[in-house]
mmCIF file of C-alpha atoms and ligand atoms in Angstrom:
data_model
loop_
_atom_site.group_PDB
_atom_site.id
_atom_site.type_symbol
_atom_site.label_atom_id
_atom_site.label_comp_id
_atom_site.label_asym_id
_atom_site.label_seq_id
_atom_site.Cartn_x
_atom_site.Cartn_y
_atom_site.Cartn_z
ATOM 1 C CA UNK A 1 20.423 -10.251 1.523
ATOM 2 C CA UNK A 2 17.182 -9.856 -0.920
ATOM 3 C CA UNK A 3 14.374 -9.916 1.369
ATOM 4 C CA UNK A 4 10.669 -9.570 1.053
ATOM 5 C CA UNK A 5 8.032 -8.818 3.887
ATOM 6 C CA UNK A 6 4.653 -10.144 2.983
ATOM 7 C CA UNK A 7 1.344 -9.173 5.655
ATOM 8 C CA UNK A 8 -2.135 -7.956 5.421
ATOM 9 C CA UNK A 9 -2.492 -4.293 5.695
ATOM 10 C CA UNK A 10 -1.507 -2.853 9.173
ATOM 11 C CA UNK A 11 0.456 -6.249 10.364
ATOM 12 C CA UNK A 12 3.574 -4.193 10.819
ATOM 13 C CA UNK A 13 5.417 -4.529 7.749
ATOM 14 C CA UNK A 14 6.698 -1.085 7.307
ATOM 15 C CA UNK A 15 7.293 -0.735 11.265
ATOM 16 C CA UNK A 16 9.898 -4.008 11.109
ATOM 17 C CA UNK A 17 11.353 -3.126 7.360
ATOM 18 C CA UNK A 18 12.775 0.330 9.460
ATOM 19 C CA UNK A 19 14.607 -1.585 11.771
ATOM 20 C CA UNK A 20 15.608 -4.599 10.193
ATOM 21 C CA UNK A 21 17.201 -2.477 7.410
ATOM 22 C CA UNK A 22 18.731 -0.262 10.051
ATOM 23 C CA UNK A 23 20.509 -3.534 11.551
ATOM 24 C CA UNK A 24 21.565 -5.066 7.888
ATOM 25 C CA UNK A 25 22.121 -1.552 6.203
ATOM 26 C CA UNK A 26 19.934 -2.552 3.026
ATOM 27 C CA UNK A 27 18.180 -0.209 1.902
ATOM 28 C CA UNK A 28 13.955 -0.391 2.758
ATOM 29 C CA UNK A 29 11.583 0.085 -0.629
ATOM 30 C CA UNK A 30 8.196 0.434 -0.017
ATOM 31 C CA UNK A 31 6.415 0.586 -2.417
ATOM 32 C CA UNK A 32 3.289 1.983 -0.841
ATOM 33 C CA UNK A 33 6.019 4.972 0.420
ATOM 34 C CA UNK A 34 7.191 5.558 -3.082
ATOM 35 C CA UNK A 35 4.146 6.003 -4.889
ATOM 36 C CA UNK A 36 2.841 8.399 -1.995
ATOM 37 C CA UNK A 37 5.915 10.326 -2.991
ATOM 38 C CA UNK A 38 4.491 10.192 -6.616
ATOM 39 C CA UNK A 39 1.255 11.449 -5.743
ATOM 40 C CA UNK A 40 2.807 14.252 -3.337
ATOM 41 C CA UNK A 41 5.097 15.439 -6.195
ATOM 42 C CA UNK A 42 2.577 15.064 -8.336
ATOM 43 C CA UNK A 43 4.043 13.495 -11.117
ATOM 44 C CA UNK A 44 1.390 11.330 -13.960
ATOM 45 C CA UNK A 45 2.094 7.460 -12.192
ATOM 46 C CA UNK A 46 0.930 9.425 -8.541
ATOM 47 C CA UNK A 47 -2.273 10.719 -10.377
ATOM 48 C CA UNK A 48 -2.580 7.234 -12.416
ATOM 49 C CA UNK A 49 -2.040 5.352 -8.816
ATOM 50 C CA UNK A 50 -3.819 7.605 -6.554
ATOM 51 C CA UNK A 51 -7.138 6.540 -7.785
ATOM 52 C CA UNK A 52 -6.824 3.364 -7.030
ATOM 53 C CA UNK A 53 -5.420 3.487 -3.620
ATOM 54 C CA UNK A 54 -8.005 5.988 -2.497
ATOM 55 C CA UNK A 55 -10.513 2.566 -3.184
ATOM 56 C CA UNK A 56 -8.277 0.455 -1.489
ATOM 57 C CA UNK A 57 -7.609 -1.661 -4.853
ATOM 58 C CA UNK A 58 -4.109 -2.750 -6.293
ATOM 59 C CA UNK A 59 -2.321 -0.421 -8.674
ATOM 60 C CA UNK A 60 -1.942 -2.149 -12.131
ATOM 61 C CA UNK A 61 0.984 -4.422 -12.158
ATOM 62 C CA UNK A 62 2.561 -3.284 -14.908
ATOM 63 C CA UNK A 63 2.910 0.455 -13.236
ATOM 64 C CA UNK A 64 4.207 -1.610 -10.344
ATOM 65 C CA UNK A 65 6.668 -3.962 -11.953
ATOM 66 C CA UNK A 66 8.541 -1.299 -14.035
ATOM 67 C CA UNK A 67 8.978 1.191 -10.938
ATOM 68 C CA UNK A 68 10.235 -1.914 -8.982
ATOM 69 C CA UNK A 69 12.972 -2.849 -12.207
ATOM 70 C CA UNK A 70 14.180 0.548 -11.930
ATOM 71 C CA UNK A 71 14.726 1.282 -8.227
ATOM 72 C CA UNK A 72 15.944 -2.410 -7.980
ATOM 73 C CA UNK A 73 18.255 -1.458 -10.818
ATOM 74 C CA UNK A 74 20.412 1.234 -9.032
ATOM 75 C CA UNK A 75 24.054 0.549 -7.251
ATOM 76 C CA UNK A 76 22.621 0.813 -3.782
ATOM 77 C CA UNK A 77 20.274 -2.044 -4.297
ATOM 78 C CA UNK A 78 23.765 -4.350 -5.310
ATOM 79 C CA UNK A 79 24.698 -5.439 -1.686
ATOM 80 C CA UNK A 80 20.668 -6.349 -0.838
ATOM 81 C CA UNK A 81 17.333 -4.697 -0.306
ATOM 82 C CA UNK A 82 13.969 -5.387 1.683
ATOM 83 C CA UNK A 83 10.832 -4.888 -0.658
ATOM 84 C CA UNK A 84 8.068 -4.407 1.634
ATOM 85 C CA UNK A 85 4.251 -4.349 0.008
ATOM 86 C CA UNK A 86 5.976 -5.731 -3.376
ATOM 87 C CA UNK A 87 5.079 -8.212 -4.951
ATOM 88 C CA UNK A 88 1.211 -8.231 -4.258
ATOM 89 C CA UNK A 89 0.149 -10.433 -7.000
ATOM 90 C CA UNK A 90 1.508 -13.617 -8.340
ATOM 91 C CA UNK A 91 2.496 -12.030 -11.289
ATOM 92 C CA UNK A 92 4.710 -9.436 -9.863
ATOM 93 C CA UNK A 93 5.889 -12.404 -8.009
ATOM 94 C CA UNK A 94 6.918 -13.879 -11.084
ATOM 95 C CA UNK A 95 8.293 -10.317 -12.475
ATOM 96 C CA UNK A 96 10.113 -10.560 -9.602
ATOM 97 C CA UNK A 97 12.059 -13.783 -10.182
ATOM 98 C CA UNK A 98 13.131 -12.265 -13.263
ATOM 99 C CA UNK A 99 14.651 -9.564 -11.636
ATOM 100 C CA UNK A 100 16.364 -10.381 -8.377
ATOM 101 C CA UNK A 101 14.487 -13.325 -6.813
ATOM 102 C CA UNK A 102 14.383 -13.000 -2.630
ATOM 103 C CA UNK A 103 16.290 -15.209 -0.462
ATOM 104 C CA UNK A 104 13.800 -14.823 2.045
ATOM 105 C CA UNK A 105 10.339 -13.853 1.971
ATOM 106 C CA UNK A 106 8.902 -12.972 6.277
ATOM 107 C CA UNK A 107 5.340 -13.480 6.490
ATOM 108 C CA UNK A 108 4.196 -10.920 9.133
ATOM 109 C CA UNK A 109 1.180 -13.037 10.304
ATOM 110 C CA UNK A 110 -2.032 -11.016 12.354
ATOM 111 C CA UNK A 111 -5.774 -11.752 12.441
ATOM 112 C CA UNK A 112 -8.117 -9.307 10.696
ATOM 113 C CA UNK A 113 -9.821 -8.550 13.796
ATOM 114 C CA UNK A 114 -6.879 -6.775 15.276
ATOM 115 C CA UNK A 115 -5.457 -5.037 12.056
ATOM 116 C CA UNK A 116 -8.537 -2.179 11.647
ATOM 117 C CA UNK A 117 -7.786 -0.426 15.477
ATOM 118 C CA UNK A 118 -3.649 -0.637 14.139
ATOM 119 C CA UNK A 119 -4.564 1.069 11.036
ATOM 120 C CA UNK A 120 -7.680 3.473 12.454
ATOM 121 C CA UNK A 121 -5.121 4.620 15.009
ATOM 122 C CA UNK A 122 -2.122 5.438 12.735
ATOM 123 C CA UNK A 123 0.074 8.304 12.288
ATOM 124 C CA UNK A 124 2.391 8.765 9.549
ATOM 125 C CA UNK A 125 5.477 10.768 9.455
ATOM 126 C CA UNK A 126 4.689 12.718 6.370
ATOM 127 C CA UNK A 127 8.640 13.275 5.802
ATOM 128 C CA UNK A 128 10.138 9.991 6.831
ATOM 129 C CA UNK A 129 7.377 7.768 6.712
ATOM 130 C CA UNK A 130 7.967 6.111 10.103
ATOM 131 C CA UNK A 131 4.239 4.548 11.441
ATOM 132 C CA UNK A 132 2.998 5.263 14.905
ATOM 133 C CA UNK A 133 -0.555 4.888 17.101
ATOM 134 C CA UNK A 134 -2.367 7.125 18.521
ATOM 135 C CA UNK A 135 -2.375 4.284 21.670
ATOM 136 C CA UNK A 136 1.277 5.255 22.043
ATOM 137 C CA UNK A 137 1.809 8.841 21.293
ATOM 138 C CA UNK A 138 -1.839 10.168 22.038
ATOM 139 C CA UNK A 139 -2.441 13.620 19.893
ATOM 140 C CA UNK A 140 1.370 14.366 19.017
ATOM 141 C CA UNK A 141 1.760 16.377 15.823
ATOM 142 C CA UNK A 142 5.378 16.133 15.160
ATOM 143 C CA UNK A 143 7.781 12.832 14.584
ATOM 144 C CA UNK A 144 9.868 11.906 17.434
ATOM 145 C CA UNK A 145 12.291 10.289 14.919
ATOM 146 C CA UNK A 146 12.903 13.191 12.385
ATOM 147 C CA UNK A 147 10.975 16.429 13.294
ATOM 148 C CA UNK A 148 8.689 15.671 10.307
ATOM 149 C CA UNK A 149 4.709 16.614 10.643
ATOM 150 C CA UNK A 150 2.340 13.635 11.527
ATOM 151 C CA UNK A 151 -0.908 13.034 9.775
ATOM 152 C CA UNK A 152 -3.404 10.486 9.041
ATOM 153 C CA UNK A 153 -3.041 8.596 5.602
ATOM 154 C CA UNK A 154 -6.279 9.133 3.478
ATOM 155 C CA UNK A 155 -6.419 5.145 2.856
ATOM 156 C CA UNK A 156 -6.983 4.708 7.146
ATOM 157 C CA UNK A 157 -10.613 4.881 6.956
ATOM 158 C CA UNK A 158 -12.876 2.170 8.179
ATOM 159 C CA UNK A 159 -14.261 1.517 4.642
ATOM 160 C CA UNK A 160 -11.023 1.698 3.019
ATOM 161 C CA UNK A 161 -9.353 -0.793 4.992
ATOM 162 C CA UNK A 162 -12.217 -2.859 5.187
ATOM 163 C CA UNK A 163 -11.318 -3.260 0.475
ATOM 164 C CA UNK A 164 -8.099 -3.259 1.473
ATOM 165 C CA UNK A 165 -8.273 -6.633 3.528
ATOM 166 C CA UNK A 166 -10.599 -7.658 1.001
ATOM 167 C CA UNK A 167 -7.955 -6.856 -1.811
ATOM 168 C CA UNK A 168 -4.896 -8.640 0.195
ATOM 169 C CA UNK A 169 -7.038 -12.191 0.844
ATOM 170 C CA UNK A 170 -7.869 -12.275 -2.981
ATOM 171 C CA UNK A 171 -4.779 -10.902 -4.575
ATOM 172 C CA UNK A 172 -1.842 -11.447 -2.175
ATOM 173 C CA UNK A 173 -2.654 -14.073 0.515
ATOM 174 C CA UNK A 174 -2.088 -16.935 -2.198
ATOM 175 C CA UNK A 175 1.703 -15.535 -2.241
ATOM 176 C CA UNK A 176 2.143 -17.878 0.868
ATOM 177 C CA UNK A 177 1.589 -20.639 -0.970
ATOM 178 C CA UNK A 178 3.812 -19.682 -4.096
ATOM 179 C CA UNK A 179 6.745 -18.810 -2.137
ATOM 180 C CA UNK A 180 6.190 -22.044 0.631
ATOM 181 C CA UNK A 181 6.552 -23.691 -2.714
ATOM 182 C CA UNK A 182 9.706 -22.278 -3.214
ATOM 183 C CA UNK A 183 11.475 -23.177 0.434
ATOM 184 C CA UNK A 184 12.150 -18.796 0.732
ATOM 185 C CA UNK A 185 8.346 -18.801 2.917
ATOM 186 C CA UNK A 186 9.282 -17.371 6.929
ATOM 187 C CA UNK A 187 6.176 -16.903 9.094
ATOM 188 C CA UNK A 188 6.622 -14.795 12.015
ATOM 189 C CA UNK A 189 3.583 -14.387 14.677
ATOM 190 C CA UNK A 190 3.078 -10.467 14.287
ATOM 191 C CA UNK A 191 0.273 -10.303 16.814
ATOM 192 C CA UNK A 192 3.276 -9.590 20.106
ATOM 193 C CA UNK A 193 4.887 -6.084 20.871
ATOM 194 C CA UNK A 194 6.887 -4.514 17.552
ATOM 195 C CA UNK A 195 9.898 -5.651 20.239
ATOM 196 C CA UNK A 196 9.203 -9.748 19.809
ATOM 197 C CA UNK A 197 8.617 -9.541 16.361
ATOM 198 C CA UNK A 198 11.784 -8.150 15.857
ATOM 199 C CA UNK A 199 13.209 -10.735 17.699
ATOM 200 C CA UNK A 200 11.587 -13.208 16.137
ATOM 201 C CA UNK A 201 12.460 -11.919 12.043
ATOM 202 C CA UNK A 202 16.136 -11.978 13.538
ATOM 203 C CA UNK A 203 16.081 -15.702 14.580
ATOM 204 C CA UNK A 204 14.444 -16.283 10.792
ATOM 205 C CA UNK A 205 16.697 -14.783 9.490
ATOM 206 C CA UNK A 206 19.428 -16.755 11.089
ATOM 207 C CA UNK A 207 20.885 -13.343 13.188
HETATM 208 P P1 AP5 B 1 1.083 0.114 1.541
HETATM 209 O O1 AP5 B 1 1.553 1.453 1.923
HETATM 210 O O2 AP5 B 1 2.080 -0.958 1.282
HETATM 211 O O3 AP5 B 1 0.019 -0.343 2.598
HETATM 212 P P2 AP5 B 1 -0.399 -1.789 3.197
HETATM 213 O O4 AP5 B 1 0.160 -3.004 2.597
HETATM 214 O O5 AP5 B 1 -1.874 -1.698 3.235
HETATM 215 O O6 AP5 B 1 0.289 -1.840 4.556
HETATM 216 P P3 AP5 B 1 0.373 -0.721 5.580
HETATM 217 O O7 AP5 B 1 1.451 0.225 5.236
HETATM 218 O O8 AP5 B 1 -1.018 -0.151 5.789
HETATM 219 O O9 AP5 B 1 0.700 -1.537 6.905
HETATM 220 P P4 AP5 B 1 2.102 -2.037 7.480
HETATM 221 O O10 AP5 B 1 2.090 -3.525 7.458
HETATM 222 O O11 AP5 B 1 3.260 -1.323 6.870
HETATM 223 O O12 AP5 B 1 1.917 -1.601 8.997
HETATM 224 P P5 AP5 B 1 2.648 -0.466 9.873
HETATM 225 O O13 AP5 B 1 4.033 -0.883 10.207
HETATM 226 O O14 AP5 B 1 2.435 0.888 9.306
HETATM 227 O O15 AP5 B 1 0.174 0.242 0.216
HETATM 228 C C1 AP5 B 1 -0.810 1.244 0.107
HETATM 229 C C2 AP5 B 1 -1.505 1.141 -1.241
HETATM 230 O O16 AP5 B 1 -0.543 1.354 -2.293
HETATM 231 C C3 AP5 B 1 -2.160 -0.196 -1.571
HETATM 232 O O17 AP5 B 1 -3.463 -0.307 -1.030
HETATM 233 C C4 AP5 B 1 -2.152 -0.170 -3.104
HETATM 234 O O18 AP5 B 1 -3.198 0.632 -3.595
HETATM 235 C C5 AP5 B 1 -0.826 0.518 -3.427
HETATM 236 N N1 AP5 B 1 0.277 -0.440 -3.601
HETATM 237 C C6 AP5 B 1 1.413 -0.537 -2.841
HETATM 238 N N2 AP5 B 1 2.189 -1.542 -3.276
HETATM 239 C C7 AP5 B 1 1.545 -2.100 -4.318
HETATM 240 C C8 AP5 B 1 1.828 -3.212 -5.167
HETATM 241 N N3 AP5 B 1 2.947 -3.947 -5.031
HETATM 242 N N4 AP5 B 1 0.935 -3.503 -6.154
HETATM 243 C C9 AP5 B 1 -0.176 -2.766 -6.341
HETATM 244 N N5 AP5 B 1 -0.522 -1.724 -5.566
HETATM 245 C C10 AP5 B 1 0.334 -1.388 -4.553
HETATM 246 O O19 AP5 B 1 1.780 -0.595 11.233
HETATM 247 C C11 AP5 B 1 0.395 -0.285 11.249
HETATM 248 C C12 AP5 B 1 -0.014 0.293 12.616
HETATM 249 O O20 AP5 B 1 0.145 -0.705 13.629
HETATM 250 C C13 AP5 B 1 0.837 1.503 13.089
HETATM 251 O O21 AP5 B 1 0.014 2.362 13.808
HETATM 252 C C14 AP5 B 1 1.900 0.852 13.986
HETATM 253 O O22 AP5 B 1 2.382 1.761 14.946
HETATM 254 C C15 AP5 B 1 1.091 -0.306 14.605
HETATM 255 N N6 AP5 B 1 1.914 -1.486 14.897
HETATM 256 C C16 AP5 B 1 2.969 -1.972 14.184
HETATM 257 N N7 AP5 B 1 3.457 -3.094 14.740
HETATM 258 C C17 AP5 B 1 2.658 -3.337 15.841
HETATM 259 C C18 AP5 B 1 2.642 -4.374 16.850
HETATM 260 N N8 AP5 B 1 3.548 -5.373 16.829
HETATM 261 N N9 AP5 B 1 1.699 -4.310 17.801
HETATM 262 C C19 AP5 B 1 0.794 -3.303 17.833
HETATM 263 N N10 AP5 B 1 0.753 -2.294 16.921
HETATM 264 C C20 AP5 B 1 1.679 -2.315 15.938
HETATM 265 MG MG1 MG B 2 3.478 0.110 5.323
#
C-alpha cells in the first residue's frame, strides 16, 4: 500500500496519516515532521529549510526529493508507506514516479475559511508529533498520547498561514489534476469530525 495524502495546510492530513498507518502498519513520513527534526537537531538541511518554512514558502525540491529517495529507500518502507505533505510540486510528483509511484493519492478536501482557527488553535506534541486544538484540550501542556511537552509550531501564525495557503493554491493544488489524470486521485470531504473522515479514507481505500 503506497499512499499519498494531499490537503491545504491544517485539513487534517497529519491527524488521519496517525491512524490510518496505525490500522495498515505502514509506516507515516511526513515530511513537514522530518525536517522539524532537522532543524531541532540542528543539522545544515534544518538550517537550509528553516528559512523557508518560517515564510511559509516551499523548501527547494531538490532538498526535498533526495531526503524522500532515501527514507523511501530503507527496508521498512518495502511492505508500503503513507507520504503525507510530499510531493508539493509537480515536479516532486514526477520525482516521485521514479521512485515508488502511489497507488492511491486521498485528497483531504476543506475550505480556506475554516483551515486558519484549525491551525491558530494547534498544539503539537513536540516528541511525537501528534496535532491537537486548543477547542479540545483547552491549556494542556503535556500529550495525552506519549507524555511529550505541547507547544505551538512557529509556522501557526496568522500571517504565516495566510503564505502558506497562498503557497499550496499555486504550487500544490494543481496536483489534483495531475494525479485525477492518473485514475490514483481519492477526494474525501475533510470538513466532518476527524471520526467521519476516517471513515470515509477507509471506504476509499476499499477497507
Ligand atoms: P507540513 O508540516 O506538512 O505542514 P502543512 O502541509 O502546512 O500541513 P499541516 O501539518 O499544517 O496540517 P495537517 O493537514 O497535517 O493538519 P493537522 O492534522 O495537524 O509542512 C510545513 C512546512 O514544511 C511547509 O510550509 C514547507 O515549508 C515545508 N515542507 C514540508 N513538506 C514539503 C515539501 N514536500 N516540499 C517543500 N517544502 C515542504 O490538523 C490541523 C489542526 O486541525 C489540529 O489542531 C487538529 O487537531 C485539527 N483537526 C484535524 N482534523 C480535524 C477535523 N476533522 N475537524 C476539526 N479539526 C481538525
Ligand atoms: Mg501535518
Amino acid at each position: 500500500m503506497k499512499l499519498v495524502f494531499l490537503g491545504p495546510p491544517g485539513a487534517g492530513k497529519g491527524t488521519q496519516a496517525s491512524m490510518v498507518c496505525q490500522r495498515f502498519a505502514i509506516p507515516h513520513i511526513s515530511t513537514g515532521d522530518m525536517l522539524r527534526a532537522a532543524i531541532a537537531n540542528g543539522t545544515e538541511t534544518g538550517m537550509k529549510a528553516k528559512v523557508f518554512m518560517d515564510r511559509g514558502q516551499l523548501v527547494p525540491d531538490e532538498v526535498l526529493i533526495e531526503m524522500v529517495r532515501e527514507r523511501l529507500n530503507e527496508k521498512e518502507c518495502e511492505k508500503g508507506f503513507l507520504l503525507d505533505g510530499f510531493p508539493r510540486t509537480v515536479d516532486q510528483a514526477e520525482a516521485l514516479e521514479g521512485i515508488a509511484a502511489p497507488d492511491v493519492v486521498v485528497d483531504v478536501d476543506v475550505a480556506d475559511e475554516k483551515l486558519l482557527d484549525r491551525l491558530t488553535g494547534r498544539r503539537v506534541c513536540e516528541k511525537c508529533g501528534e496535532s491537537f486544538h486548543v477547542a479540545k484540550i483547552g491549556d494542556a501542556k503535556v500529550c495525552s498520547h506519549c507524555g511529550g511537552t505541547l507547544i505551538q509550531r512557529d509556522d501557526d501564525k496568522p500571517a504565516t498561514i495566510r503564505n502558506r495557503l497562498d503557497v499550496y493554491h499555486r504550487q500544490t493544488a494543481p496536483l489534483i489534476d495531475y494525479y485525477r489524470g492518473k485514475g490514483a486521485l481519492r477526494t474525501v470531504d475533510g470538513d466532518q469530525t476527524p471520526e467521519k473522515v476516517f471513515e470515509a479514507i477507509l471506504v476509499v481505500l476499499g477497507g
